[in-house]
Each structure stands twice: as structure tokens, then as C-alpha cells.
Amino acid sequence: HHNLICGVIYRHPKSNIEAFLNSLNDVLDKVNRENKYCVIMGDFNINLLNSESHPATDEFLSNLGTYFFNLHILKPTRITHYSATLIDNIFFNAITHHTTV
């Protein structure tokens, strides 16, 4: 019998990513301290496909992983003839819940 927090996030692609990561980390820490189930979804404008080559993307995923958030969209969400990106996602912090892709 847990409360469920649903968060929808849009990060403007030109906004400061470090400030965004700091703010998000503060929220994740509070959710964790209060032992809440939480779903975070949205357009983060952080291409998860670049996590190995972009330190801020790696930090984003590491911070979410620290608080047991799992990503639920594993395939690119934007595909063109020239590129593919994974900038929209859903994260959930309960291991007992899962989705199939």
C-alpha cells in the first residue's frame, strides 16, 4: 500500500543540462527517502543512445539507477533517414512492476 507519484517532465533542449540533473537528483532523493513508488515520464531531450559517449547522459542514467529507476522504452523514439534518438522515456522505481516491449 504505497502512494504512487507520477511525474511528467519536459526539458527544453537548450536548457542547462547540469542544472536539470541537479534538480532531478534532488527530487529522486526525496522520493527515495519517503519510500514512494514513482513513475517519471516525458521528453528529457537527453539521447539515451549516447550514454557511452556523452558524460551528462551517463550521469542521467546513473542517477536514476542509483534510486532503482528502470527505463521502459528501449528502442529509439525518433527515427529519420539519417539518425535515431531515444529522448522520450518512462522510468519506474519498483522492480516488482514491469512492462514488456
XYZ file of C-alpha atoms in Angstrom:
101
model
C 0.000 0.000 0.000
C 2.217 2.712 -1.351
C 1.388 6.072 -2.753
C 2.282 6.450 -6.414
C 3.830 9.642 -7.713
C 3.525 10.334 -11.435
C 5.846 12.936 -12.861
C 5.831 14.320 -16.378
C 8.971 16.148 -17.450
C 9.879 18.241 -20.438
C 13.443 19.503 -20.601
C 13.979 22.152 -23.263
C 16.894 21.034 -25.461
C 18.714 24.351 -24.940
C 18.359 24.358 -21.159
C 21.330 23.766 -18.889
C 21.641 20.016 -18.533
C 23.727 20.186 -15.336
C 21.068 22.316 -13.599
C 18.419 19.854 -14.769
C 20.398 16.880 -13.436
C 20.890 18.591 -10.061
C 17.175 19.378 -9.734
C 16.154 15.894 -10.805
C 18.572 14.333 -8.338
C 17.029 16.391 -5.504
C 13.575 15.081 -6.451
C 14.788 11.481 -6.746
C 16.426 11.724 -3.332
C 13.202 12.958 -1.745
C 11.125 10.220 -3.411
C 13.620 7.647 -2.173
C 13.671 8.970 1.414
C 9.875 8.850 1.525
C 9.847 5.305 0.093
C 7.394 6.182 -2.683
C 6.637 4.360 -5.898
C 7.264 6.788 -8.715
C 6.760 6.878 -12.460
C 8.677 9.557 -14.338
C 7.911 10.031 -17.996
C 8.489 12.630 -20.610
C 10.671 14.215 -23.218
C 14.007 14.613 -21.488
C 15.882 15.700 -24.635
C 18.758 13.537 -23.476
C 19.568 10.904 -26.067
C 19.990 7.688 -24.118
C 21.609 6.061 -27.145
C 24.638 8.294 -26.455
C 25.231 7.192 -22.873
C 28.661 5.730 -23.648
C 29.946 8.860 -25.392
C 28.151 11.703 -23.584
C 29.034 12.126 -19.874
C 25.838 14.022 -18.965
C 23.702 11.233 -20.451
C 25.667 8.653 -18.494
C 25.192 10.735 -15.337
C 21.434 10.975 -16.010
C 21.115 7.191 -16.274
C 23.435 6.586 -13.317
C 21.430 8.928 -11.079
C 18.186 7.187 -11.993
C 19.802 3.784 -11.452
C 21.066 4.841 -8.027
C 17.431 5.231 -6.972
C 16.361 1.958 -8.663
C 14.558 3.570 -11.585
C 14.365 1.315 -14.627
C 13.796 2.579 -18.129
C 10.888 1.056 -20.023
C 11.457 2.225 -23.575
C 14.484 0.572 -25.096
C 14.112 1.403 -28.776
C 14.567 4.794 -30.476
C 11.575 7.115 -30.215
C 12.611 9.412 -33.062
C 13.812 7.881 -36.312
C 14.710 9.662 -39.536
C 16.598 8.577 -42.635
C 19.761 9.973 -41.047
C 19.526 9.307 -37.326
C 17.721 7.724 -34.421
C 17.287 9.063 -30.888
C 15.867 7.862 -27.606
C 14.890 11.111 -25.879
C 11.409 10.164 -24.621
C 11.120 7.620 -21.884
C 9.307 6.172 -18.910
C 11.134 5.275 -15.697
C 9.654 3.363 -12.763
C 11.348 2.672 -9.438
C 9.648 -0.592 -8.487
C 11.419 -3.766 -9.522
C 8.243 -5.798 -8.897
C 6.440 -3.896 -11.673
C 7.454 -4.331 -15.258
C 6.367 -3.741 -18.811
C 7.011 -5.666 -21.966
C 8.375 -4.022 -25.059
